[in-house]
Amino acid sequence: MKTKINSKSGLFSIVILISFIANAQQYVPFKIRYQSMVKGDMVVIANNSSNRVDYNDSPNDAYYNHTSSALLNDEFTMEYIDIDDDATTFSSSSAELLLDNQNHKKILYAGLYWAATYKYNSGIQKKEDKFSPVDAKREEFNDVKVKFPNKDSYTDVIGQVIFDGLKDNSTSDQAPYVAYADITEYVKNLDNPSGVYTVANVKSTQGTLNGGVAAGWTIVMVYEDPKMSGKMITSYDGFSGVNNVTTDILFNGFTTPAQGAVKAKIACAALEGDTNYGGDQLLFSSATNTEFTPLGNAIRKADNFFNSAISIENQFFMDRYPDSKNTLGYDTCMMTLPNLNNKLLGNNQQSATLRIQSSGDKYFMFFTAFEVEMTPAPLSSTSDLAVNQAPEVTSKVKFVPANKDMVTDITKPMSSQRLKDKETVLDPNKFEKPIEIQTLTVANQDRGYYLVAGVYSDSRNAYNFVTQLKIKGIEPQSFINPMNRYEYVYLTKVASEKEAIDLFQSKINNTYKDKIWILSVNNTSNMIIANED
């Protein structure tokens, strides 16, 4: 519960996590949804389905404020995100999956979860702690629409309801729900599973609601790749409430290697975890270290783990549309267990415990997954090693995700507009600072390093910019990111990082005087460096 009188009294947070031992109220016992020993890996993609609306912003406009000044979802009027132009949908948001070396990978499992607070269709706040429905109807919420990569139309997906909070007195104020659908066969039937997934018609309350409106969806996938290490991957779902008590979740069904480094991952998600309301923790214990150790990383603090973010490792997952850093009550993450020197999970272990506790938020768990590496990857061939060698560079480099600050819808060179008052490390006259290379994953786009001159959300402006460059004797090319329809106008593309840096520093051999920057597309090694930054 919050201490603010008019903000999230009776707050509920829903969390995505792993097996089951309950000290808190267990609404639906956790059970194994999927378990397999596989040479491969698991991945998650996700997005929120509701967003704030105010005088300056529509729900489709990303909410980037993930700082101490950020407002909470109960301090906004919330409405559906709806990014498509499809009359059959009232809400829609997207996220992109990119699997490198696609020919080696085979999808084994894909599960879709969607969750929201949904007491009635819409409501308003009349005065402090007084919320009333505008549209008191509440419809069935076990059906959504999914547009799979490279498909022009949606597929209707019917799921099973894991929990409906309206039917329980302790949760009826916000009425959170969770639903699940197995979409494995749909994904298996795709020519290429990589690409943009759009999930539509996730129902939630619109306007305001006691405790706040939140909604979103998460897809977890497991794939096989014979070139990767063997892992035991297990996912669970259920529904359990946590507040001022602990919930312990038992991971088992695996045996860690007899020697060497023990590597593991945890996937989780949450509904109603707040950016600026802490106390919620995720802790880990095993026979190796029986003390419960709080988990955290660059995005998730040890005392505020569920903080309205969608993250992979130490970075916000930005391959989404809209790509809000602050998802206003919907969390999804996947992170490597910080197990340096096998401090948390040692050799020859067969179980571990994940503990959920909070001195602040009340939240509900409904999904989690745990992955343990059990056999090493096959030795790479000489050619594989050559491909994966770190590139030779002569300058200090900083990798960052591609960001919206570079988007402009004017046709003049970028240096004369949005960037003219912004100091950037991309200025070739300031080599004492790291050269910033933006990283981006784009399905079906050639891998490489692009020297970009402009990014446009309006294709007409991109066309005008290209025309201007051609008048100057420059022959640019462009590609469109299907995630957000941004068009990247680039002057050249090269295969190596060193070539890109050389061209950047020389302003493409003194042929282009305006702003340019380096965009690394689909280079997996750069993504790893970025995660460690």
Short mmCIF file of C-alpha atoms in Angstrom, two decimals:
data_model
loop_
_atom_site.label_atom_id
_atom_site.label_comp_id
_atom_site.label_asym_id
_atom_site.label_seq_id
_atom_site.Cartn_x
_atom_site.Cartn_y
_atom_site.Cartn_z
CA MET A 1 0.00 0.00 0.00
CA LYS A 2 1.10 3.54 -0.62
CA THR A 3 1.22 6.15 2.09
CA LYS A 4 -0.10 8.86 -0.24
CA ILE A 5 -3.76 9.45 0.51
CA ASN A 6 -4.91 9.94 -3.06
CA SER A 7 -2.41 7.79 -4.91
CA LYS A 8 -2.59 4.05 -5.32
CA SER A 9 -4.21 3.17 -2.02
CA GLY A 10 -4.83 -0.49 -2.45
CA LEU A 11 -2.01 -0.72 -5.00
CA PHE A 12 -1.43 -4.05 -6.63
CA SER A 13 1.66 -5.10 -8.53
CA ILE A 14 1.75 -8.18 -10.71
CA VAL A 15 5.08 -9.85 -11.17
CA ILE A 16 6.36 -12.43 -13.71
CA LEU A 17 8.57 -15.02 -11.97
CA ILE A 18 9.27 -18.86 -11.44
CA SER A 19 8.14 -21.98 -9.25
CA PHE A 20 6.13 -22.14 -6.06
CA ILE A 21 6.36 -22.08 -2.30
CA ALA A 22 3.83 -19.63 -0.87
CA ASN A 23 4.02 -17.55 2.26
CA ALA A 24 1.74 -14.89 0.75
CA GLN A 25 -1.80 -15.33 -0.48
CA GLN A 26 -1.83 -17.88 -3.28
CA TYR A 27 -4.74 -17.12 -5.58
CA VAL A 28 -3.71 -19.62 -8.25
CA PRO A 29 -0.96 -22.16 -7.46
CA PHE A 30 2.06 -21.92 -9.72
CA LYS A 31 2.58 -24.81 -12.10
CA ILE A 32 5.13 -25.61 -14.77
CA ARG A 33 3.97 -24.31 -18.14
CA TYR A 34 7.03 -25.37 -20.13
CA GLN A 35 10.19 -27.31 -19.37
CA SER A 36 12.86 -28.65 -21.70
CA MET A 37 16.54 -29.46 -21.94
CA VAL A 38 17.60 -27.78 -25.17
CA LYS A 39 20.66 -26.59 -27.04
CA GLY A 40 19.49 -23.04 -27.55
CA ASP A 41 18.14 -20.19 -25.45
CA MET A 42 15.07 -18.26 -24.35
CA VAL A 43 14.08 -14.73 -25.36
CA VAL A 44 11.36 -12.31 -24.28
CA ILE A 45 9.72 -9.37 -26.03
CA ALA A 46 7.02 -7.15 -24.54
CA ASN A 47 5.25 -3.81 -24.56
CA ASN A 48 2.67 -1.87 -22.62
CA SER A 49 -0.85 -1.43 -24.01
CA SER A 50 -1.99 1.66 -22.09
CA ASN A 51 -0.21 5.00 -21.79
CA ARG A 52 -0.73 8.48 -20.44
CA VAL A 53 -2.59 11.18 -22.34
CA ASP A 54 -2.29 14.89 -21.56
CA TYR A 55 -2.35 18.27 -23.26
CA ASN A 56 0.90 17.64 -25.14
CA ASP A 57 0.97 13.89 -25.65
CA SER A 58 -1.20 11.14 -27.06
CA PRO A 59 -0.97 7.53 -25.81
CA ASN A 60 1.09 6.67 -28.90
CA ASP A 61 3.80 9.12 -27.81
CA ALA A 62 6.45 7.32 -25.79
CA TYR A 63 6.88 8.33 -22.15
CA TYR A 64 10.63 8.51 -21.64
CA ASN A 65 10.79 9.94 -18.13
CA HIS A 66 12.23 7.19 -15.94
CA THR A 67 13.74 9.51 -13.33
CA SER A 68 12.79 10.68 -9.86
CA SER A 69 10.58 13.36 -11.45
CA ALA A 70 8.43 10.84 -13.32
CA LEU A 71 4.73 10.73 -12.54
CA LEU A 72 2.96 7.47 -11.74
CA ASN A 73 0.15 5.92 -13.71
CA ASP A 74 -2.45 6.95 -11.13
CA GLU A 75 -1.37 10.58 -11.64
CA PHE A 76 -2.26 10.43 -15.34
CA THR A 77 -5.35 9.88 -17.40
CA MET A 78 -4.58 6.62 -19.18
CA GLU A 79 -5.83 5.48 -22.59
CA TYR A 80 -5.15 2.73 -25.07
CA ILE A 81 -2.05 2.78 -27.24
CA ASP A 82 -3.20 2.14 -30.81
CA ILE A 83 -0.40 2.34 -33.37
CA ASP A 84 -2.08 0.72 -36.37
CA ASP A 85 -4.65 2.03 -38.82
CA ASP A 86 -6.87 -1.00 -38.40
CA ALA A 87 -10.53 -0.39 -37.57
CA THR A 88 -10.79 -3.86 -36.00
CA THR A 89 -8.49 -2.88 -33.13
CA PHE A 90 -8.96 -0.43 -30.28
CA SER A 91 -5.48 -0.98 -28.86
CA SER A 92 -2.20 -2.11 -30.38
CA SER A 93 1.52 -1.97 -29.65
CA SER A 94 4.54 -3.71 -31.13
CA ALA A 95 7.89 -5.26 -30.25
CA GLU A 96 10.54 -6.75 -32.47
CA LEU A 97 12.26 -10.11 -32.23
CA LEU A 98 15.63 -10.50 -33.91
CA LEU A 99 17.34 -13.89 -33.94
CA ASP A 100 20.77 -13.85 -35.53
CA ASN A 101 21.96 -16.84 -37.60
CA GLN A 102 18.32 -17.63 -38.27
CA ASN A 103 19.11 -20.73 -40.37
CA HIS A 104 20.47 -22.47 -37.27
CA LYS A 105 17.47 -21.73 -35.07
CA LYS A 106 14.18 -23.56 -34.60
CA ILE A 107 11.35 -22.27 -32.42
CA LEU A 108 10.29 -24.87 -29.84
CA TYR A 109 7.87 -22.86 -27.73
CA ALA A 110 6.15 -19.47 -27.72
CA GLY A 111 3.83 -18.33 -24.94
CA LEU A 112 1.87 -15.06 -24.85
CA TYR A 113 0.72 -13.41 -21.61
CA TRP A 114 -1.41 -10.31 -21.32
CA ALA A 115 -2.43 -8.52 -18.14
CA ALA A 116 -4.18 -5.35 -17.05
CA THR A 117 -6.18 -3.61 -14.36
CA TYR A 118 -9.78 -3.78 -15.58
CA LYS A 119 -12.61 -2.96 -13.18
CA TYR A 120 -14.78 -1.40 -15.89
CA ASN A 121 -14.34 0.01 -19.39
CA SER A 122 -13.69 3.62 -18.32
CA GLY A 123 -13.73 5.75 -15.19
CA ILE A 124 -13.02 9.17 -13.71
CA GLN A 125 -11.78 10.50 -10.39
CA LYS A 126 -14.38 12.83 -8.88
CA LYS A 127 -12.44 13.72 -5.73
CA GLU A 128 -9.78 12.29 -3.46
CA ASP A 129 -10.12 8.52 -3.32
CA LYS A 130 -13.46 8.72 -5.12
CA PHE A 131 -13.48 6.94 -8.46
CA SER A 132 -16.58 6.34 -10.54
CA PRO A 133 -17.25 4.46 -13.76
CA VAL A 134 -18.13 6.34 -16.93
CA ASP A 135 -18.76 3.11 -18.83
CA ALA A 136 -19.49 0.48 -16.20
CA LYS A 137 -19.43 -2.42 -18.65
CA ARG A 138 -16.71 -5.04 -18.36
CA GLU A 139 -16.27 -7.34 -21.32
CA GLU A 140 -14.57 -10.70 -21.82
CA PHE A 141 -10.80 -10.26 -21.95
CA ASN A 142 -9.55 -13.73 -22.93
CA ASP A 143 -9.21 -12.84 -26.63
CA VAL A 144 -6.61 -10.67 -28.35
CA LYS A 145 -5.30 -10.15 -31.86
CA VAL A 146 -1.71 -10.82 -32.91
CA LYS A 147 -0.06 -9.65 -36.11
CA PHE A 148 2.92 -11.88 -36.78
CA PRO A 149 6.05 -10.77 -38.68
CA ASN A 150 5.56 -10.07 -42.39
CA LYS A 151 1.81 -10.63 -42.14
CA ASP A 152 -0.69 -8.04 -43.38
CA SER A 153 -3.56 -9.03 -41.10
CA TYR A 154 -4.17 -10.01 -37.50
CA THR A 155 -4.72 -13.51 -36.15
CA ASP A 156 -7.41 -13.94 -33.49
CA VAL A 157 -5.97 -15.63 -30.41
CA ILE A 158 -8.12 -17.08 -27.63
CA GLY A 159 -6.41 -17.61 -24.30
CA GLN A 160 -7.16 -19.05 -20.89
CA VAL A 161 -7.78 -16.77 -17.94
CA ILE A 162 -5.26 -17.50 -15.20
CA PHE A 163 -6.79 -15.07 -12.71
CA ASP A 164 -9.62 -12.53 -12.60
CA GLY A 165 -9.26 -10.10 -9.70
CA LEU A 166 -12.84 -8.84 -9.91
CA LYS A 167 -14.00 -12.11 -8.38
CA ASP A 168 -11.89 -11.73 -5.23
CA ASN A 169 -12.76 -9.16 -2.57
CA SER A 170 -9.11 -8.38 -1.84
CA THR A 171 -8.39 -7.44 -5.46
CA SER A 172 -11.74 -6.22 -6.78
CA ASP A 173 -10.84 -2.53 -6.42
CA GLN A 174 -8.42 -2.65 -9.35
CA ALA A 175 -9.58 -5.99 -10.73
CA PRO A 176 -6.27 -7.15 -12.23
CA TYR A 177 -6.35 -10.08 -14.60
CA VAL A 178 -3.87 -12.31 -16.39
CA ALA A 179 -4.47 -14.45 -19.49
CA TYR A 180 -2.26 -16.85 -21.43
CA ALA A 181 -2.18 -18.41 -24.90
CA ASP A 182 0.19 -20.90 -26.46
CA ILE A 183 1.14 -19.40 -29.85
CA THR A 184 3.87 -21.92 -30.69
CA GLU A 185 2.26 -23.27 -33.85
CA TYR A 186 1.64 -19.78 -35.24
CA VAL A 187 5.31 -18.91 -34.80
CA LYS A 188 6.56 -22.24 -36.12
CA ASN A 189 4.58 -21.73 -39.32
CA LEU A 190 6.33 -18.45 -40.10
CA ASP A 191 9.00 -18.45 -42.81
CA ASN A 192 11.10 -16.36 -40.44
CA PRO A 193 10.12 -15.79 -36.77
CA SER A 194 12.26 -12.64 -36.58
CA GLY A 195 10.41 -9.39 -37.09
CA VAL A 196 7.70 -7.22 -35.60
CA TYR A 197 4.97 -8.72 -33.39
CA THR A 198 1.92 -6.52 -32.78
CA VAL A 199 -0.55 -7.45 -30.03
CA ALA A 200 -3.92 -5.72 -30.13
CA ASN A 201 -7.12 -5.47 -28.09
CA VAL A 202 -5.66 -6.04 -24.63
CA LYS A 203 -8.57 -4.76 -22.55
CA SER A 204 -8.06 -2.44 -19.58
CA THR A 205 -9.85 0.40 -17.85
CA GLN A 206 -9.51 3.77 -19.59
CA GLY A 207 -9.28 7.11 -17.83
CA THR A 208 -8.59 6.75 -14.12
CA LEU A 209 -8.94 3.95 -11.62
CA ASN A 210 -8.26 3.60 -7.92
CA GLY A 211 -4.60 2.55 -7.82
CA GLY A 212 -3.96 3.34 -11.47
CA VAL A 213 -4.47 1.85 -14.92
CA ALA A 214 -1.80 -0.46 -16.32
CA ALA A 215 -1.75 -2.99 -19.16
CA GLY A 216 0.70 -4.89 -21.32
CA TRP A 217 1.76 -8.13 -22.94
CA THR A 218 4.80 -10.42 -22.92
CA ILE A 219 5.92 -13.16 -25.30
CA VAL A 220 8.47 -15.73 -24.12
CA MET A 221 10.09 -17.99 -26.71
CA VAL A 222 12.46 -20.94 -26.53
CA TYR A 223 14.51 -21.86 -29.57
CA GLU A 224 16.91 -24.61 -30.53
CA ASP A 225 20.35 -23.92 -32.00
CA PRO A 226 22.85 -26.83 -32.23
CA LYS A 227 25.75 -24.37 -32.10
CA MET A 228 24.78 -23.21 -28.59
CA SER A 229 25.20 -24.68 -25.12
CA GLY A 230 22.69 -27.03 -23.55
CA LYS A 231 20.30 -25.45 -21.07
CA MET A 232 17.42 -26.50 -18.84
CA ILE A 233 14.66 -23.93 -19.36
CA THR A 234 11.55 -23.90 -17.20
CA SER A 235 8.64 -21.46 -17.13
CA TYR A 236 5.84 -21.30 -14.58
CA ASP A 237 2.62 -19.35 -14.23
CA GLY A 238 0.00 -18.81 -11.58
CA PHE A 239 -1.11 -15.89 -9.47
CA SER A 240 0.13 -14.94 -6.02
CA GLY A 241 -0.13 -11.78 -3.93
CA VAL A 242 2.88 -10.32 -2.11
CA ASN A 243 2.99 -7.49 0.44
CA ASN A 244 4.82 -7.24 3.77
CA VAL A 245 5.41 -10.99 3.62
CA THR A 246 7.65 -13.15 1.47
CA THR A 247 6.86 -15.56 -1.34
CA ASP A 248 9.52 -18.17 -2.06
CA ILE A 249 9.65 -19.79 -5.49
CA LEU A 250 11.53 -23.05 -5.85
CA PHE A 251 13.56 -23.69 -9.00
CA ASN A 252 14.48 -27.31 -9.60
CA GLY A 253 14.72 -29.93 -12.33
CA PHE A 254 18.32 -29.05 -13.21
CA THR A 255 21.84 -30.00 -12.20
CA THR A 256 24.58 -27.39 -12.55
CA PRO A 257 27.91 -28.46 -14.11
CA ALA A 258 30.36 -30.34 -11.90
CA GLN A 259 33.04 -27.75 -12.54
CA GLY A 260 33.56 -24.37 -14.14
CA ALA A 261 31.40 -21.26 -14.23
CA VAL A 262 27.67 -21.71 -13.57
CA LYS A 263 25.56 -19.55 -15.89
CA ALA A 264 21.85 -18.87 -15.37
CA LYS A 265 19.14 -16.41 -16.44
CA ILE A 266 15.90 -15.22 -14.92
CA ALA A 267 12.93 -13.78 -16.82
CA CYS A 268 10.19 -11.89 -15.05
CA ALA A 269 7.48 -9.26 -15.46
CA ALA A 270 5.12 -7.18 -13.33
CA LEU A 271 1.89 -5.24 -13.43
CA GLU A 272 1.78 -2.05 -11.34
CA GLY A 273 5.43 -1.83 -10.34
CA ASP A 274 6.12 1.91 -9.98
CA THR A 275 9.16 3.89 -11.10
CA ASN A 276 9.29 5.97 -7.92
CA TYR A 277 7.70 3.72 -5.35
CA GLY A 278 10.22 1.24 -3.99
CA GLY A 279 10.46 -1.51 -1.43
CA ASP A 280 9.89 -4.37 -3.86
CA GLN A 281 12.74 -6.86 -4.12
CA LEU A 282 13.76 -9.97 -5.99
CA LEU A 283 16.19 -12.14 -4.01
CA PHE A 284 18.07 -15.34 -4.79
CA SER A 285 19.39 -18.18 -2.63
CA SER A 286 20.79 -21.69 -3.03
CA ALA A 287 22.78 -24.22 -1.01
CA THR A 288 25.90 -22.41 -2.23
CA ASN A 289 24.83 -19.20 -0.49
CA THR A 290 21.90 -19.67 1.84
CA GLU A 291 21.55 -15.95 2.49
CA PHE A 292 19.01 -14.28 0.22
CA THR A 293 20.85 -11.84 -2.05
CA PRO A 294 18.89 -8.95 -3.60
CA LEU A 295 19.16 -8.90 -7.40
CA GLY A 296 19.50 -5.76 -9.47
CA ASN A 297 21.28 -4.18 -12.40
CA ALA A 298 21.72 -0.85 -14.18
CA ILE A 299 17.97 -0.57 -14.83
CA ARG A 300 16.52 -2.26 -11.74
CA LYS A 301 17.59 -1.24 -8.25
CA ALA A 302 17.90 -3.86 -5.56
CA ASP A 303 15.22 -2.05 -3.50
CA ASN A 304 12.96 -1.17 -6.43
CA PHE A 305 13.22 -4.07 -8.85
CA PHE A 306 9.83 -3.69 -10.50
CA ASN A 307 9.89 -0.09 -11.69
CA SER A 308 7.77 0.22 -14.85
CA ALA A 309 10.41 -0.80 -17.37
CA ILE A 310 10.94 -3.36 -20.09
CA SER A 311 14.59 -4.38 -20.06
CA ILE A 312 17.02 -6.97 -21.34
CA GLU A 313 20.11 -7.31 -19.17
CA ASN A 314 21.40 -3.81 -18.36
CA GLN A 315 19.52 -1.92 -21.05
CA PHE A 316 16.02 -0.75 -21.76
CA PHE A 317 14.52 -2.89 -24.51
CA MET A 318 13.88 -0.19 -27.12
CA ASP A 319 12.95 -2.30 -30.16
CA ARG A 320 9.31 -1.47 -29.50
CA TYR A 321 6.68 0.97 -30.71
CA PRO A 322 6.06 3.04 -28.75
CA ASP A 323 9.41 2.62 -27.00
CA SER A 324 8.60 4.15 -23.61
CA LYS A 325 11.31 3.84 -21.00
CA ASN A 326 8.60 4.32 -18.37
CA THR A 327 5.83 1.84 -19.15
CA LEU A 328 3.60 3.16 -16.35
CA GLY A 329 2.89 -0.05 -14.51
CA TYR A 330 4.01 -2.89 -16.77
CA ASP A 331 7.34 -4.66 -16.23
CA THR A 332 9.14 -7.33 -18.19
CA CYS A 333 12.81 -8.22 -17.89
CA MET A 334 15.37 -10.88 -18.58
CA MET A 335 18.70 -10.81 -16.79
CA THR A 336 21.74 -12.98 -16.27
CA LEU A 337 22.18 -14.14 -12.69
CA PRO A 338 25.16 -12.16 -11.27
CA ASN A 339 27.13 -15.27 -10.34
CA LEU A 340 30.78 -14.21 -10.41
CA ASN A 341 32.96 -17.03 -9.03
CA ASN A 342 29.76 -19.08 -8.56
CA LYS A 343 28.94 -16.98 -5.51
CA LEU A 344 25.15 -17.42 -5.74
CA LEU A 345 24.84 -20.78 -7.52
CA GLY A 346 27.65 -23.30 -7.39
CA ASN A 347 28.58 -26.57 -9.03
CA ASN A 348 26.50 -29.76 -8.63
CA GLN A 349 23.44 -27.83 -7.41
CA GLN A 350 19.93 -29.09 -8.15
CA SER A 351 17.72 -26.33 -6.77
CA ALA A 352 17.56 -22.65 -5.95
CA THR A 353 15.01 -20.29 -4.43
CA LEU A 354 13.73 -16.99 -5.73
CA ARG A 355 12.21 -14.80 -3.03
CA ILE A 356 9.73 -12.02 -3.72
CA GLN A 357 9.14 -9.48 -0.99
CA SER A 358 8.05 -5.89 -0.57
CA SER A 359 7.86 -3.30 2.14
CA GLY A 360 5.92 -1.03 -0.24
CA ASP A 361 3.99 -2.20 -3.28
CA LYS A 362 1.54 -5.03 -3.16
CA TYR A 363 1.90 -7.02 -6.36
CA PHE A 364 0.84 -10.28 -7.94
CA MET A 365 3.12 -12.83 -9.57
CA PHE A 366 1.88 -14.66 -12.63
CA PHE A 367 4.87 -15.83 -14.69
CA THR A 368 8.57 -16.47 -14.47
CA ALA A 369 11.26 -18.51 -16.19
CA PHE A 370 14.62 -19.86 -15.09
CA GLU A 371 17.42 -21.04 -17.36
CA VAL A 372 20.56 -22.92 -16.29
CA GLU A 373 23.41 -23.81 -18.62
CA MET A 374 24.18 -27.52 -18.22
CA THR A 375 26.52 -28.37 -21.12
CA PRO A 376 29.02 -26.16 -22.99
CA ALA A 377 28.55 -25.04 -26.57
CA PRO A 378 30.33 -27.10 -29.27
CA LEU A 379 33.78 -25.87 -30.19
CA SER A 380 33.54 -23.29 -32.96
CA SER A 381 35.16 -23.91 -36.31
CA THR A 382 38.02 -21.73 -37.49
CA SER A 383 35.64 -19.82 -39.74
CA ASP A 384 33.22 -19.24 -36.87
CA LEU A 385 36.02 -17.89 -34.71
CA ALA A 386 37.06 -15.52 -37.46
CA VAL A 387 33.55 -14.13 -37.74
CA ASN A 388 33.21 -13.61 -33.98
CA GLN A 389 36.58 -12.01 -33.33
CA ALA A 390 36.39 -8.57 -31.76
CA PRO A 391 37.04 -5.96 -34.46
CA GLU A 392 40.26 -3.99 -34.37
CA VAL A 393 39.61 -0.37 -33.47
CA THR A 394 41.94 2.52 -32.84
CA SER A 395 39.58 4.84 -30.92
CA LYS A 396 37.62 4.54 -27.71
CA VAL A 397 34.07 3.53 -28.61
CA LYS A 398 30.81 3.70 -26.68
CA PHE A 399 27.84 1.67 -27.87
CA VAL A 400 24.33 2.95 -27.10
CA PRO A 401 20.87 1.97 -28.34
CA ALA A 402 19.54 3.96 -31.28
CA ASN A 403 17.49 6.79 -29.80
CA LYS A 404 14.69 9.07 -30.87
CA ASP A 405 16.78 12.22 -30.39
CA MET A 406 18.20 11.70 -33.86
CA VAL A 407 14.78 11.73 -35.53
CA THR A 408 13.95 14.89 -37.46
CA ASP A 409 11.14 15.69 -39.83
CA ILE A 410 12.73 18.72 -41.43
CA THR A 411 14.56 18.51 -44.73
CA LYS A 412 17.63 20.57 -43.84
CA PRO A 413 20.78 18.77 -42.71
CA MET A 414 20.42 17.69 -39.09
CA SER A 415 23.37 19.79 -37.93
CA SER A 416 21.41 22.96 -38.59
CA GLN A 417 18.37 21.96 -36.58
CA ARG A 418 17.72 19.65 -33.65
CA LEU A 419 21.39 18.95 -33.03
CA LYS A 420 22.75 22.46 -33.39
CA ASP A 421 22.42 23.24 -29.68
CA LYS A 422 23.23 19.73 -28.49
CA GLU A 423 26.78 18.70 -27.71
CA THR A 424 27.29 15.23 -29.17
CA VAL A 425 30.21 12.86 -29.00
CA LEU A 426 29.79 12.36 -32.73
CA ASP A 427 31.63 15.62 -33.47
CA PRO A 428 34.87 14.48 -35.18
CA ASN A 429 36.71 17.44 -33.69
CA LYS A 430 36.20 16.09 -30.16
CA PHE A 431 38.08 12.81 -30.23
CA GLU A 432 38.95 13.09 -26.56
CA LYS A 433 35.43 11.75 -25.96
CA PRO A 434 34.37 8.24 -26.96
CA ILE A 435 32.95 7.81 -30.44
CA GLU A 436 29.32 6.92 -29.94
CA ILE A 437 27.97 4.12 -32.12
CA GLN A 438 24.24 3.60 -31.97
CA THR A 439 23.03 -0.01 -32.12
CA LEU A 440 19.84 -1.21 -33.73
CA THR A 441 18.23 -4.54 -34.58
CA VAL A 442 16.10 -4.58 -37.72
CA ALA A 443 14.68 -7.81 -39.04
CA ASN A 444 15.68 -8.66 -42.64
CA GLN A 445 18.12 -5.73 -42.86
CA ASP A 446 21.72 -6.39 -43.93
CA ARG A 447 24.18 -6.49 -41.07
CA GLY A 448 26.79 -3.75 -41.08
CA TYR A 449 27.82 -0.25 -40.04
CA TYR A 450 25.79 2.54 -41.62
CA LEU A 451 26.97 6.15 -41.92
CA VAL A 452 23.63 7.88 -41.33
CA ALA A 453 22.82 11.47 -42.32
CA GLY A 454 19.17 11.67 -41.24
CA VAL A 455 16.27 9.80 -39.64
CA TYR A 456 12.65 10.59 -40.46
CA SER A 457 9.29 9.50 -39.11
CA ASP A 458 7.61 11.03 -42.20
CA SER A 459 8.61 9.34 -45.48
CA ARG A 460 7.82 12.49 -47.47
CA ASN A 461 10.47 14.41 -45.57
CA ALA A 462 12.93 11.57 -46.06
CA TYR A 463 12.25 11.77 -49.80
CA ASN A 464 12.85 15.52 -49.81
CA PHE A 465 16.11 15.10 -47.91
CA VAL A 466 17.31 12.43 -50.33
CA THR A 467 16.42 14.73 -53.24
CA GLN A 468 18.48 17.55 -51.72
CA LEU A 469 21.48 15.26 -51.33
CA LYS A 470 21.20 14.06 -54.91
CA ILE A 471 21.19 17.67 -56.13
CA LYS A 472 24.54 18.01 -54.35
CA GLY A 473 25.87 14.97 -56.20
CA ILE A 474 25.47 12.58 -53.27
CA GLU A 475 23.70 9.24 -53.87
CA PRO A 476 22.27 8.13 -50.50
CA GLN A 477 20.24 5.04 -49.71
CA SER A 478 17.67 4.37 -47.02
CA PHE A 479 15.89 1.64 -45.12
CA ILE A 480 12.78 1.60 -42.96
CA ASN A 481 12.64 0.12 -39.47
CA PRO A 482 9.35 -1.83 -39.52
CA MET A 483 9.04 -1.39 -35.77
CA ASN A 484 8.31 2.33 -35.80
CA ARG A 485 8.41 3.18 -39.54
CA TYR A 486 11.43 5.45 -39.06
CA GLU A 487 13.37 5.86 -42.30
CA TYR A 488 17.16 5.94 -42.02
CA VAL A 489 18.95 7.82 -44.79
CA TYR A 490 22.56 6.68 -45.00
CA LEU A 491 25.50 7.62 -47.19
CA THR A 492 27.38 4.34 -47.16
CA LYS A 493 27.54 0.99 -45.41
CA VAL A 494 30.69 -0.94 -44.47
CA ALA A 495 31.35 -4.32 -42.92
CA SER A 496 33.77 -3.46 -40.13
CA GLU A 497 33.72 -1.13 -37.16
CA LYS A 498 37.19 0.17 -37.99
CA GLU A 499 36.13 1.14 -41.52
CA ALA A 500 33.09 2.95 -40.12
CA ILE A 501 35.18 4.89 -37.59
CA ASP A 502 37.72 5.86 -40.25
CA LEU A 503 34.96 7.18 -42.52
CA PHE A 504 33.28 8.97 -39.64
CA GLN A 505 36.48 10.69 -38.54
CA SER A 506 37.34 11.73 -42.11
CA LYS A 507 33.77 12.92 -42.82
CA ILE A 508 33.60 10.21 -45.49
CA ASN A 509 36.94 11.23 -46.95
CA ASN A 510 36.00 14.93 -46.76
CA THR A 511 32.98 14.53 -49.02
CA TYR A 512 30.23 15.34 -46.49
CA LYS A 513 30.41 18.30 -44.11
CA ASP A 514 27.15 17.98 -42.16
CA LYS A 515 26.29 15.77 -39.21
CA ILE A 516 26.66 12.03 -39.59
CA TRP A 517 26.78 9.22 -37.10
CA ILE A 518 27.51 5.51 -37.06
CA LEU A 519 24.63 3.08 -36.77
CA SER A 520 25.51 -0.55 -36.07
CA VAL A 521 22.72 -2.76 -37.44
CA ASN A 522 22.27 -6.38 -36.38
CA ASN A 523 25.83 -6.72 -35.03
CA THR A 524 25.31 -9.02 -32.05
CA SER A 525 28.77 -8.42 -30.58
CA ASN A 526 28.01 -4.68 -30.34
CA MET A 527 24.79 -5.45 -28.44
CA ILE A 528 26.85 -7.39 -25.88
CA ILE A 529 29.28 -4.52 -25.48
CA ALA A 530 26.36 -2.13 -25.10
CA ASN A 531 24.85 -4.27 -22.37
CA GLU A 532 28.06 -4.20 -20.43
CA ASP A 533 28.51 -0.43 -20.74
#
